[in-house]
Amino acid sequence: MKKFGQLNFKYFKSIKQSFKSKKFKYGGYATLMVAVVIAIAIIINLIVDQIPWELDLTQNQRYSLSEQTNNVLDNLKQDVKIIGLYETGNENKTVLDKTVLEIIERYQRRSKRVSYTTIDPERYPQLLTKYQKDDTSLSPGSLIVESGDKYKVINRYDLINYGYNQYSGEFYAQSLAVEQQLTSAILYVTAEELPVIYRLIGHDEDSIPYDLRKQLELENYTIEDLNLITQESVPEKAHALVVLSPKRDITKEEAEKIRKYLENQGRAIFFIQNLSRELPNFEALLKSYGVALERAVVVEGDPNMYFPGNPLSLIPKMESHSILNPLKSAQMYVFAPRSQSIKELDIKRRTLTIEPLLVTSDKAWAKTNLESTTIEKEEGDLEGPFNIAVAITDKIYEDNETKETRLIVVANTNILNSSLISQVPGNANFVLNSINWLRDREEGISIRPKSLLTSYLRISASQQLIFSGVVVILIPLIVLASGLTVWLRRRHL
């Protein structure tokens, strides 16, 4: 019995001594640190859960509002109501509905003037009668944006842009246009005056590409045709005159009408080339604003500034200008195949300011012999760099006020090619931003649809080998070395 008591004493003594050992101290510290970290993590989660803050980690910031939308919301001076048409209980039935609601909530958080409500079109059709024009029906999932007496209906199917796969013969969701449609509608219902742009006709001009026209309408522009042979003048309500690739020259009378419009603080954009035809009256009009088109085809000598294999397919440099800054920040480019050059005249009015927009490199040259069978540089060709597009401002101080005329001249009509407008975002954005600049709308909405397509990581064979080595060899070696170091340290404790 005495021996058993001695064993118990030694056992409890060894346990007591183990609490004083270095192993216990290190283990205790480690356990305490783990407990503290867990407690801190729990407290942080509880605090963060109470903060109404979210982080959009989607690739193209799908749920975040653009700077343009934030500016519109911050400057709202009247209340705007958004009405969602959903059957009761089905407000979040689809992924699209959830996405729409999430984006609308961000509008509400940004501005207290934006409110949101839903109406069940099946239960309360009488509430929708004032929004129905020509007996058209409002489909579930559509949105109505209203302010005062003005409203705009956004069809459910306009919230997503669809593409067509010619191989499978099926349509697919290409991009999300919720913010684009909502902000456009808010601008529409809160605008005091909607802008009207006139397209000059009567000289075999090109029509405005469908995708560009659709975008202009989204930005609340009204587009009307103007024939100056039958019209006495450019209408006073015109916010801009658009000239798209005329194949025939204007008459002197038409030129005078355009000149009078411009002199009265008019705004115009010319997409014009005269390689295969004479346009003396158009050219005289442009010369009065300090520029002339050179009858030569530009060839780019810098491989980084043209489409691979084709020096005639220019990707010009974008200069610093409010028209181009959004494109540069978004890393877009403008594709301008077969361009002419624009020459700034040495003799011009002092009131004129001519700013280059799209320019070539100094390695470019221009072929003056249009019958030449080679694009190689020959004797008589012009030396670069060349201006492909310019912005012109004419400021005159008169009657105790400053009067300003604005023009944009683009020596390329292929920029407006339908396929380029739909496939090269920079081309469409360049035209839209140019028109916004013409009417002093430099902060104008330039929200573009957000892609829903999945981007894949593409790596070369050498990159695959490097990543494989890191994952298969380097990381296991680091883990093994760390474990071996810890084991050796503990062994010597």
GROMACS .gro file of C-alpha atoms in nm:
model
  493
    1MET     CA    1   0.000   0.000   0.000
    2LYS     CA    2   0.292   0.229   0.084
    3LYS     CA    3   0.454   0.145  -0.249
    4PHE     CA    4   0.131   0.232  -0.433
    5GLY     CA    5   0.118   0.570  -0.257
    6GLN     CA    6   0.476   0.643  -0.360
    7LEU     CA    7   0.391   0.564  -0.723
    8ASN     CA    8   0.093   0.799  -0.713
    9PHE     CA    9   0.306   1.074  -0.562
   10LYS     CA   10   0.573   1.032  -0.830
   11TYR     CA   11   0.304   1.027  -1.100
   12PHE     CA   12   0.139   1.351  -0.982
   13LYS     CA   13   0.481   1.508  -0.934
   14SER     CA   14   0.576   1.424  -1.294
   15ILE     CA   15   0.247   1.575  -1.415
   16LYS     CA   16   0.317   1.888  -1.211
   17GLN     CA   17   0.665   1.915  -1.353
   18SER     CA   18   0.531   1.868  -1.708
   19PHE     CA   19   0.336   2.190  -1.665
   20LYS     CA   20   0.668   2.367  -1.610
   21SER     CA   21   0.840   2.213  -1.913
   22LYS     CA   22   0.933   2.411  -2.226
   23LYS     CA   23   0.710   2.185  -2.437
   24PHE     CA   24   0.406   2.275  -2.228
   25LYS     CA   25   0.488   2.644  -2.239
   26TYR     CA   26   0.524   2.640  -2.618
   27GLY     CA   27   0.210   2.430  -2.655
   28GLY     CA   28   0.017   2.655  -2.417
   29TYR     CA   29   0.126   2.967  -2.601
   30ALA     CA   30   0.028   2.810  -2.932
   31THR     CA   31  -0.314   2.708  -2.798
   32LEU     CA   32  -0.370   3.053  -2.651
   33MET     CA   33  -0.275   3.220  -2.977
   34VAL     CA   34  -0.514   2.996  -3.174
   35ALA     CA   35  -0.795   3.077  -2.928
   36VAL     CA   36  -0.721   3.452  -2.955
   37VAL     CA   37  -0.715   3.440  -3.337
   38ILE     CA   38  -1.046   3.250  -3.344
   39ALA     CA   39  -1.203   3.498  -3.103
   40ILE     CA   40  -1.079   3.794  -3.310
   41ALA     CA   41  -1.212   3.634  -3.629
   42ILE     CA   42  -1.555   3.581  -3.470
   43ILE     CA   43  -1.566   3.942  -3.343
   44ILE     CA   44  -1.457   4.082  -3.682
   45ASN     CA   45  -1.724   3.875  -3.862
   46LEU     CA   46  -1.992   3.996  -3.624
   47ILE     CA   47  -1.888   4.360  -3.676
   48VAL     CA   48  -1.850   4.333  -4.055
   49ASP     CA   49  -2.188   4.161  -4.081
   50GLN     CA   50  -2.347   4.478  -3.943
   51ILE     CA   51  -2.176   4.706  -4.197
   52PRO     CA   52  -2.377   4.759  -4.523
   53TRP     CA   53  -2.069   4.723  -4.743
   54GLU     CA   54  -2.009   4.484  -5.030
   55LEU     CA   55  -1.719   4.412  -5.262
   56ASP     CA   56  -1.782   4.327  -5.626
   57LEU     CA   57  -1.525   4.065  -5.722
   58THR     CA   58  -1.674   3.980  -6.063
   59GLN     CA   59  -1.435   4.009  -6.354
   60ASN     CA   60  -1.594   4.315  -6.518
   61GLN     CA   61  -1.754   4.467  -6.205
   62ARG     CA   62  -2.093   4.337  -6.312
   63TYR     CA   63  -2.275   4.462  -6.002
   64SER     CA   64  -2.089   4.792  -5.958
   65LEU     CA   65  -2.216   5.126  -6.086
   66SER     CA   66  -1.997   5.319  -6.326
   67GLU     CA   67  -1.861   5.665  -6.255
   68GLN     CA   68  -2.104   5.808  -6.510
   69THR     CA   69  -2.405   5.658  -6.331
   70ASN     CA   70  -2.280   5.783  -5.994
   71ASN     CA   71  -2.248   6.134  -6.139
   72VAL     CA   72  -2.604   6.116  -6.273
   73LEU     CA   73  -2.739   5.997  -5.938
   74ASP     CA   74  -2.542   6.255  -5.739
   75ASN     CA   75  -2.687   6.536  -5.952
   76LEU     CA   76  -3.051   6.426  -5.943
   77LYS     CA   77  -3.279   6.719  -5.861
   78GLN     CA   78  -3.611   6.536  -5.880
   79ASP     CA   79  -3.747   6.205  -5.754
   80VAL     CA   80  -3.727   5.900  -5.979
   81LYS     CA   81  -3.942   5.592  -5.931
   82ILE     CA   82  -3.846   5.250  -6.069
   83ILE     CA   83  -4.133   5.003  -6.105
   84GLY     CA   84  -4.067   4.632  -6.151
   85LEU     CA   85  -4.340   4.424  -6.314
   86TYR     CA   86  -4.333   4.091  -6.131
   87GLU     CA   87  -4.592   3.841  -6.021
   88THR     CA   88  -4.624   3.835  -5.644
   89GLY     CA   89  -4.369   3.592  -5.500
   90ASN     CA   90  -4.169   3.567  -5.824
   91GLU     CA   91  -3.954   3.879  -5.785
   92ASN     CA   92  -3.636   3.669  -5.754
   93LYS     CA   93  -3.738   3.375  -5.966
   94THR     CA   94  -3.451   3.387  -6.218
   95VAL     CA   95  -3.084   3.484  -6.208
   96LEU     CA   96  -3.163   3.789  -6.421
   97ASP     CA   97  -3.432   3.904  -6.176
   98LYS     CA   98  -3.188   3.872  -5.884
   99THR     CA   99  -2.923   4.064  -6.076
  100VAL     CA  100  -3.167   4.343  -6.167
  101LEU     CA  101  -3.279   4.377  -5.804
  102GLU     CA  102  -2.918   4.386  -5.682
  103ILE     CA  103  -2.830   4.666  -5.926
  104ILE     CA  104  -3.145   4.866  -5.841
  105GLU     CA  105  -3.055   4.843  -5.472
  106ARG     CA  106  -2.721   5.004  -5.555
  107TYR     CA  107  -2.904   5.289  -5.727
  108GLN     CA  108  -3.113   5.339  -5.412
  109ARG     CA  109  -2.810   5.331  -5.184
  110ARG     CA  110  -2.639   5.595  -5.398
  111SER     CA  111  -2.932   5.836  -5.414
  112LYS     CA  112  -3.225   5.891  -5.180
  113ARG     CA  113  -3.421   6.029  -5.475
  114VAL     CA  114  -3.447   5.682  -5.632
  115SER     CA  115  -3.727   5.458  -5.508
  116TYR     CA  116  -3.830   5.109  -5.611
  117THR     CA  117  -4.161   4.926  -5.602
  118THR     CA  118  -4.321   4.632  -5.777
  119ILE     CA  119  -4.659   4.583  -5.942
  120ASP     CA  120  -4.817   4.249  -6.024
  121PRO     CA  121  -4.940   4.298  -6.383
  122GLU     CA  122  -5.184   4.007  -6.347
  123ARG     CA  123  -5.351   4.129  -6.028
  124TYR     CA  124  -5.340   4.505  -6.086
  125PRO     CA  125  -5.357   4.570  -6.463
  126GLN     CA  126  -5.548   4.895  -6.401
  127LEU     CA  127  -5.231   5.047  -6.247
  128LEU     CA  128  -5.045   5.004  -6.576
  129THR     CA  129  -5.292   5.158  -6.819
  130LYS     CA  130  -5.114   5.496  -6.830
  131TYR     CA  131  -4.789   5.325  -6.933
  132GLN     CA  132  -4.941   5.144  -7.229
  133LYS     CA  133  -4.916   5.312  -7.566
  134ASP     CA  134  -5.103   5.188  -7.872
  135ASP     CA  135  -5.254   4.906  -7.665
  136THR     CA  136  -4.915   4.739  -7.622
  137SER     CA  137  -4.885   4.496  -7.332
  138LEU     CA  138  -4.625   4.518  -7.060
  139SER     CA  139  -4.454   4.183  -7.007
  140PRO     CA  140  -4.357   4.050  -6.662
  141GLY     CA  141  -3.995   4.126  -6.577
  142SER     CA  142  -4.001   4.463  -6.751
  143LEU     CA  143  -3.913   4.790  -6.573
  144ILE     CA  144  -4.075   5.133  -6.579
  145VAL     CA  145  -3.871   5.443  -6.489
  146GLU     CA  146  -4.088   5.744  -6.402
  147SER     CA  147  -4.034   6.103  -6.293
  148GLY     CA  148  -4.313   6.359  -6.295
  149ASP     CA  149  -4.516   6.323  -6.614
  150LYS     CA  150  -4.242   6.143  -6.808
  151TYR     CA  151  -4.173   5.772  -6.810
  152LYS     CA  152  -3.979   5.515  -7.005
  153VAL     CA  153  -4.051   5.142  -7.034
  154ILE     CA  154  -3.756   4.901  -7.040
  155ASN     CA  155  -3.854   4.569  -7.191
  156ARG     CA  156  -3.726   4.261  -7.009
  157TYR     CA  157  -3.548   4.142  -7.322
  158ASP     CA  158  -3.355   4.468  -7.353
  159LEU     CA  159  -3.180   4.406  -7.021
  160ILE     CA  160  -2.957   4.148  -7.190
  161ASN     CA  161  -2.786   4.171  -7.528
  162TYR     CA  162  -2.789   3.848  -7.723
  163GLY     CA  163  -2.542   3.715  -7.976
  164TYR     CA  164  -2.593   3.455  -8.247
  165ASN     CA  165  -2.370   3.152  -8.288
  166GLN     CA  166  -2.362   3.079  -8.661
  167TYR     CA  167  -2.219   2.732  -8.602
  168SER     CA  168  -2.479   2.607  -8.353
  169GLY     CA  169  -2.760   2.825  -8.488
  170GLU     CA  170  -2.848   2.937  -8.135
  171PHE     CA  171  -2.870   3.270  -7.956
  172TYR     CA  172  -2.670   3.321  -7.638
  173ALA     CA  173  -2.654   3.586  -7.362
  174GLN     CA  174  -2.366   3.811  -7.460
  175SER     CA  175  -2.373   4.108  -7.225
  176LEU     CA  176  -2.569   4.264  -6.939
  177ALA     CA  177  -2.729   4.602  -7.016
  178VAL     CA  178  -2.921   4.670  -6.692
  179GLU     CA  179  -2.719   4.973  -6.581
  180GLN     CA  180  -2.700   5.103  -6.936
  181GLN     CA  181  -3.079   5.091  -6.974
  182LEU     CA  182  -3.160   5.224  -6.626
  183THR     CA  183  -2.927   5.524  -6.638
  184SER     CA  184  -3.040   5.607  -6.990
  185ALA     CA  185  -3.403   5.599  -6.872
  186ILE     CA  186  -3.325   5.820  -6.573
  187LEU     CA  187  -3.158   6.075  -6.800
  188TYR     CA  188  -3.460   6.061  -7.031
  189VAL     CA  189  -3.725   6.122  -6.765
  190THR     CA  190  -3.526   6.398  -6.592
  191ALA     CA  191  -3.406   6.583  -6.904
  192GLU     CA  192  -3.550   6.926  -6.976
  193GLU     CA  193  -3.470   6.894  -7.345
  194LEU     CA  194  -3.384   6.587  -7.553
  195PRO     CA  195  -3.104   6.630  -7.810
  196VAL     CA  196  -3.171   6.605  -8.184
  197ILE     CA  197  -2.898   6.524  -8.435
  198TYR     CA  198  -2.950   6.561  -8.809
  199ARG     CA  199  -2.795   6.332  -9.070
  200LEU     CA  200  -2.725   6.508  -9.397
  201ILE     CA  201  -2.880   6.326  -9.696
  202GLY     CA  202  -2.908   6.380 -10.071
  203HIS     CA  203  -2.547   6.299 -10.166
  204ASP     CA  204  -2.547   5.918 -10.139
  205GLU     CA  205  -2.437   5.935  -9.777
  206ASP     CA  206  -2.403   5.617  -9.572
  207SER     CA  207  -2.672   5.535  -9.319
  208ILE     CA  208  -2.597   5.517  -8.949
  209PRO     CA  209  -2.511   5.154  -8.858
  210TYR     CA  210  -2.784   4.977  -8.661
  211ASP     CA  211  -2.572   4.916  -8.350
  212LEU     CA  212  -2.463   5.280  -8.341
  213ARG     CA  213  -2.815   5.410  -8.396
  214LYS     CA  214  -2.940   5.186  -8.114
  215GLN     CA  215  -2.672   5.322  -7.880
  216LEU     CA  216  -2.753   5.681  -7.974
  217GLU     CA  217  -3.119   5.618  -7.900
  218LEU     CA  218  -3.022   5.465  -7.566
  219GLU     CA  219  -2.843   5.789  -7.488
  220ASN     CA  220  -3.169   5.969  -7.570
  221TYR     CA  221  -3.070   6.119  -7.904
  222THR     CA  222  -3.338   6.173  -8.165
  223ILE     CA  223  -3.204   6.113  -8.516
  224GLU     CA  224  -3.361   6.289  -8.814
  225ASP     CA  225  -3.264   6.321  -9.180
  226LEU     CA  226  -3.189   6.660  -9.331
  227ASN     CA  227  -3.200   6.745  -9.701
  228LEU     CA  228  -3.067   7.096  -9.748
  229ILE     CA  229  -3.184   7.104 -10.110
  230THR     CA  230  -3.544   7.115  -9.990
  231GLN     CA  231  -3.486   7.271  -9.646
  232GLU     CA  232  -3.414   7.641  -9.616
  233SER     CA  233  -3.165   7.595  -9.334
  234VAL     CA  234  -3.038   7.365  -9.066
  235PRO     CA  235  -3.312   7.361  -8.797
  236GLU     CA  236  -3.244   7.570  -8.488
  237LYS     CA  237  -3.318   7.272  -8.264
  238ALA     CA  238  -3.027   7.078  -8.417
  239HIS     CA  239  -2.772   6.983  -8.153
  240ALA     CA  240  -2.535   6.845  -8.415
  241LEU     CA  241  -2.507   6.785  -8.789
  242VAL     CA  242  -2.366   6.448  -8.896
  243VAL     CA  243  -2.214   6.396  -9.242
  244LEU     CA  244  -2.142   6.029  -9.319
  245SER     CA  245  -1.934   5.949  -9.627
  246PRO     CA  246  -2.097   6.159  -9.902
  247LYS     CA  247  -2.037   6.021 -10.253
  248ARG     CA  248  -2.136   6.346 -10.425
  249ASP     CA  249  -2.052   6.707 -10.350
  250ILE     CA  250  -2.292   6.956 -10.193
  251THR     CA  251  -2.400   7.262 -10.389
  252LYS     CA  252  -2.271   7.609 -10.307
  253GLU     CA  253  -2.613   7.692 -10.165
  254GLU     CA  254  -2.601   7.391  -9.933
  255ALA     CA  255  -2.249   7.481  -9.826
  256GLU     CA  256  -2.365   7.831  -9.738
  257LYS     CA  257  -2.652   7.695  -9.527
  258ILE     CA  258  -2.409   7.473  -9.334
  259ARG     CA  259  -2.167   7.764  -9.295
  260LYS     CA  260  -2.438   7.987  -9.147
  261TYR     CA  261  -2.539   7.712  -8.907
  262LEU     CA  262  -2.181   7.664  -8.790
  263GLU     CA  263  -2.121   8.037  -8.750
  264ASN     CA  264  -2.416   8.047  -8.510
  265GLN     CA  265  -2.242   7.819  -8.257
  266GLY     CA  266  -2.323   7.511  -8.466
  267ARG     CA  267  -2.179   7.166  -8.412
  268ALA     CA  268  -2.091   6.911  -8.682
  269ILE     CA  269  -1.897   6.592  -8.741
  270PHE     CA  270  -1.765   6.497  -9.085
  271PHE     CA  271  -1.664   6.144  -9.185
  272ILE     CA  272  -1.532   6.216  -9.530
  273GLN     CA  273  -1.284   6.086  -9.790
  274ASN     CA  274  -1.219   6.218 -10.139
  275LEU     CA  275  -0.977   5.967 -10.287
  276SER     CA  276  -1.185   5.870 -10.590
  277ARG     CA  277  -1.401   6.180 -10.636
  278GLU     CA  278  -1.383   6.558 -10.627
  279LEU     CA  279  -1.572   6.733 -10.348
  280PRO     CA  280  -1.470   7.098 -10.393
  281ASN     CA  281  -1.754   7.257 -10.195
  282PHE     CA  282  -1.706   7.022  -9.899
  283GLU     CA  283  -1.331   7.088  -9.915
  284ALA     CA  284  -1.382   7.466  -9.927
  285LEU     CA  285  -1.605   7.444  -9.619
  286LEU     CA  286  -1.340   7.248  -9.427
  287LYS     CA  287  -1.062   7.486  -9.539
  288SER     CA  288  -1.255   7.775  -9.388
  289TYR     CA  289  -1.199   7.597  -9.055
  290GLY     CA  290  -0.826   7.551  -9.108
  291VAL     CA  291  -0.798   7.194  -9.241
  292ALA     CA  292  -0.773   7.015  -9.574
  293LEU     CA  293  -0.783   6.652  -9.682
  294GLU     CA  294  -0.467   6.531  -9.853
  295ARG     CA  295  -0.535   6.310 -10.154
  296ALA     CA  296  -0.315   6.025 -10.039
  297VAL     CA  297  -0.356   5.685  -9.871
  298VAL     CA  298  -0.175   5.647  -9.539
  299VAL     CA  299   0.059   5.349  -9.489
  300GLU     CA  300   0.175   5.281  -9.134
  301GLY     CA  301   0.542   5.187  -9.090
  302ASP     CA  302   0.523   5.091  -8.722
  303PRO     CA  303   0.415   4.724  -8.686
  304ASN     CA  304   0.261   4.805  -8.347
  305MET     CA  305   0.015   5.048  -8.506
  306TYR     CA  306  -0.152   4.840  -8.775
  307PHE     CA  307  -0.338   4.512  -8.806
  308PRO     CA  308  -0.082   4.230  -8.848
  309GLY     CA  309   0.011   4.185  -9.212
  310ASN     CA  310  -0.172   4.493  -9.342
  311PRO     CA  311  -0.003   4.836  -9.302
  312LEU     CA  312  -0.312   5.000  -9.454
  313SER     CA  313  -0.529   4.884  -9.161
  314LEU     CA  314  -0.433   5.148  -8.910
  315ILE     CA  315  -0.464   5.134  -8.533
  316PRO     CA  316  -0.380   5.503  -8.477
  317LYS     CA  317  -0.245   5.654  -8.161
  318MET     CA  318  -0.501   5.835  -7.946
  319GLU     CA  319  -0.397   6.179  -7.827
  320SER     CA  320  -0.499   6.332  -7.494
  321HIS     CA  321  -0.855   6.466  -7.526
  322SER     CA  322  -1.181   6.436  -7.335
  323ILE     CA  323  -1.320   6.236  -7.628
  324LEU     CA  324  -1.045   5.976  -7.606
  325ASN     CA  325  -0.951   5.963  -7.239
  326PRO     CA  326  -1.231   5.715  -7.150
  327LEU     CA  327  -1.117   5.488  -7.435
  328LYS     CA  328  -0.756   5.501  -7.323
  329SER     CA  329  -0.844   5.424  -6.961
  330ALA     CA  330  -1.052   5.126  -7.079
  331GLN     CA  331  -0.762   5.013  -7.305
  332MET     CA  332  -0.975   5.030  -7.619
  333TYR     CA  333  -0.843   5.105  -7.965
  334VAL     CA  334  -0.985   5.256  -8.284
  335PHE     CA  335  -0.949   5.056  -8.604
  336ALA     CA  336  -0.923   5.279  -8.914
  337PRO     CA  337  -0.845   5.087  -9.236
  338ARG     CA  338  -0.752   5.283  -9.553
  339SER     CA  339  -0.728   5.633  -9.410
  340GLN     CA  340  -0.655   5.967  -9.565
  341SER     CA  341  -0.466   6.236  -9.379
  342ILE     CA  342  -0.580   6.576  -9.257
  343LYS     CA  343  -0.348   6.871  -9.307
  344GLU     CA  344  -0.362   7.176  -9.083
  345LEU     CA  345  -0.337   7.487  -9.299
  346ASP     CA  346  -0.058   7.734  -9.232
  347ILE     CA  347  -0.290   8.029  -9.291
  348LYS     CA  348  -0.608   8.022  -9.083
  349ARG     CA  349  -0.809   8.236  -8.845
  350ARG     CA  350  -0.658   8.308  -8.504
  351THR     CA  351  -0.982   8.209  -8.337
  352LEU     CA  352  -0.939   7.846  -8.447
  353THR     CA  353  -0.797   7.576  -8.221
  354ILE     CA  354  -0.721   7.246  -8.396
  355GLU     CA  355  -0.650   6.944  -8.174
  356PRO     CA  356  -0.529   6.610  -8.316
  357LEU     CA  357  -0.734   6.310  -8.203
  358LEU     CA  358  -0.610   6.008  -8.399
  359VAL     CA  359  -0.254   6.019  -8.537
  360THR     CA  360  -0.006   5.784  -8.704
  361SER     CA  361   0.353   5.725  -8.606
  362ASP     CA  362   0.639   5.926  -8.758
  363LYS     CA  363   0.731   5.610  -8.951
  364ALA     CA  364   0.414   5.636  -9.163
  365TRP     CA  365   0.402   5.760  -9.522
  366ALA     CA  366   0.117   5.849  -9.757
  367LYS     CA  367   0.088   5.725 -10.116
  368THR     CA  368   0.019   6.017 -10.347
  369ASN     CA  369   0.010   5.795 -10.657
  370LEU     CA  370  -0.331   5.632 -10.614
  371GLU     CA  371  -0.266   5.413 -10.919
  372SER     CA  372   0.049   5.261 -10.769
  373THR     CA  373   0.055   4.882 -10.742
  374THR     CA  374   0.280   4.879 -10.435
  375ILE     CA  375   0.241   5.013 -10.084
  376GLU     CA  376   0.615   5.052 -10.049
  377LYS     CA  377   0.743   5.406 -10.007
  378GLU     CA  378   0.816   5.576 -10.340
  379GLU     CA  379   0.947   5.910 -10.454
  380GLY     CA  380   0.686   6.179 -10.406
  381ASP     CA  381   0.512   6.007 -10.112
  382LEU     CA  382   0.438   6.221  -9.807
  383GLU     CA  383   0.625   6.184  -9.478
  384GLY     CA  384   0.442   6.113  -9.151
  385PRO     CA  385   0.314   6.157  -8.890
  386PHE     CA  386  -0.041   6.223  -9.012
  387ASN     CA  387  -0.364   6.331  -8.848
  388ILE     CA  388  -0.652   6.090  -8.912
  389ALA     CA  389  -0.906   6.281  -8.701
  390VAL     CA  390  -0.906   6.631  -8.549
  391ALA     CA  391  -1.129   6.837  -8.319
  392ILE     CA  392  -1.177   7.202  -8.415
  393THR     CA  393  -1.298   7.481  -8.188
  394ASP     CA  394  -1.377   7.832  -8.312
  395LYS     CA  395  -1.426   8.084  -8.031
  396ILE     CA  396  -1.544   8.434  -8.108
  397TYR     CA  397  -1.613   8.709  -7.852
  398GLU     CA  398  -1.917   8.899  -7.972
  399ASP     CA  399  -2.194   9.103  -7.808
  400ASN     CA  400  -2.031   9.062  -7.465
  401GLU     CA  401  -2.037   8.684  -7.486
  402THR     CA  402  -1.818   8.404  -7.614
  403LYS     CA  403  -1.963   8.212  -7.907
  404GLU     CA  404  -1.817   7.871  -7.974
  405THR     CA  405  -1.838   7.647  -8.280
  406ARG     CA  406  -1.721   7.286  -8.266
  407LEU     CA  407  -1.632   7.048  -8.547
  408ILE     CA  408  -1.481   6.704  -8.575
  409VAL     CA  409  -1.327   6.594  -8.903
  410VAL     CA  410  -1.240   6.227  -8.962
  411ALA     CA  411  -1.053   6.138  -9.281
  412ASN     CA  412  -1.182   5.784  -9.273
  413THR     CA  413  -1.528   5.645  -9.349
  414ASN     CA  414  -1.445   5.281  -9.276
  415ILE     CA  415  -1.454   5.351  -8.902
  416LEU     CA  416  -1.833   5.343  -8.939
  417ASN     CA  417  -1.839   5.005  -9.111
  418SER     CA  418  -2.125   4.804  -8.956
  419SER     CA  419  -1.905   4.505  -8.870
  420LEU     CA  420  -1.639   4.727  -8.711
  421ILE     CA  421  -1.897   4.918  -8.507
  422SER     CA  422  -2.035   4.590  -8.369
  423GLN     CA  423  -1.702   4.411  -8.321
  424VAL     CA  424  -1.460   4.690  -8.223
  425PRO     CA  425  -1.591   4.872  -7.913
  426GLY     CA  426  -1.342   5.156  -7.958
  427ASN     CA  427  -1.495   5.260  -8.291
  428ALA     CA  428  -1.847   5.297  -8.151
  429ASN     CA  429  -1.720   5.469  -7.838
  430PHE     CA  430  -1.516   5.713  -8.043
  431VAL     CA  431  -1.823   5.820  -8.242
  432LEU     CA  432  -2.049   5.841  -7.935
  433ASN     CA  433  -1.798   6.038  -7.730
  434SER     CA  434  -1.737   6.271  -8.025
  435ILE     CA  435  -2.107   6.353  -8.052
  436ASN     CA  436  -2.128   6.406  -7.676
  437TRP     CA  437  -1.831   6.645  -7.695
  438LEU     CA  438  -1.994   6.839  -7.978
  439ARG     CA  439  -2.292   6.927  -7.762
  440ASP     CA  440  -2.090   7.006  -7.446
  441ARG     CA  441  -2.187   6.677  -7.291
  442GLU     CA  442  -1.836   6.564  -7.207
  443GLU     CA  443  -1.960   6.398  -6.889
  444GLY     CA  444  -2.216   6.219  -7.109
  445ILE     CA  445  -2.305   5.865  -7.038
  446SER     CA  446  -2.058   5.620  -7.188
  447ILE     CA  447  -2.182   5.310  -7.010
  448ARG     CA  448  -2.140   5.002  -7.222
  449PRO     CA  449  -2.294   4.658  -7.168
  450LYS     CA  450  -2.100   4.428  -6.934
  451SER     CA  451  -1.992   4.102  -7.089
  452LEU     CA  452  -2.143   3.777  -6.963
  453LEU     CA  453  -1.896   3.563  -7.156
  454THR     CA  454  -1.644   3.353  -6.969
  455SER     CA  455  -1.281   3.450  -7.017
  456TYR     CA  456  -1.033   3.165  -7.027
  457LEU     CA  457  -0.675   3.174  -6.904
  458ARG     CA  458  -0.441   3.120  -7.197
  459ILE     CA  459  -0.079   3.029  -7.119
  460SER     CA  460   0.210   2.921  -7.337
  461ALA     CA  461   0.393   2.589  -7.318
  462SER     CA  462   0.685   2.748  -7.130
  463GLN     CA  463   0.445   2.903  -6.879
  464GLN     CA  464   0.277   2.565  -6.829
  465LEU     CA  465   0.619   2.411  -6.756
  466ILE     CA  466   0.704   2.684  -6.504
  467PHE     CA  467   0.368   2.658  -6.323
  468SER     CA  468   0.395   2.278  -6.315
  469GLY     CA  469   0.742   2.302  -6.162
  470VAL     CA  470   0.622   2.543  -5.896
  471VAL     CA  471   0.320   2.327  -5.801
  472VAL     CA  472   0.478   1.981  -5.830
  473ILE     CA  473   0.832   2.051  -5.710
  474LEU     CA  474   0.886   2.389  -5.545
  475ILE     CA  475   0.581   2.404  -5.314
  476PRO     CA  476   0.627   2.042  -5.184
  477LEU     CA  477   0.997   2.117  -5.117
  478ILE     CA  478   0.906   2.429  -4.919
  479VAL     CA  479   0.651   2.234  -4.713
  480LEU     CA  480   0.903   1.952  -4.654
  481ALA     CA  481   1.178   2.194  -4.549
  482SER     CA  482   0.942   2.376  -4.312
  483GLY     CA  483   0.828   2.050  -4.150
  484LEU     CA  484   1.185   1.925  -4.116
  485THR     CA  485   1.293   2.252  -3.953
  486VAL     CA  486   1.010   2.239  -3.698
  487TRP     CA  487   1.083   1.870  -3.620
  488LEU     CA  488   1.454   1.936  -3.559
  489ARG     CA  489   1.381   2.231  -3.333
  490ARG     CA  490   1.131   2.032  -3.124
  491ARG     CA  491   1.367   1.739  -3.102
  492HIS     CA  492   1.626   1.952  -2.925
  493LEU     CA  493   1.382   2.104  -2.677
   0.00000   0.00000   0.00000
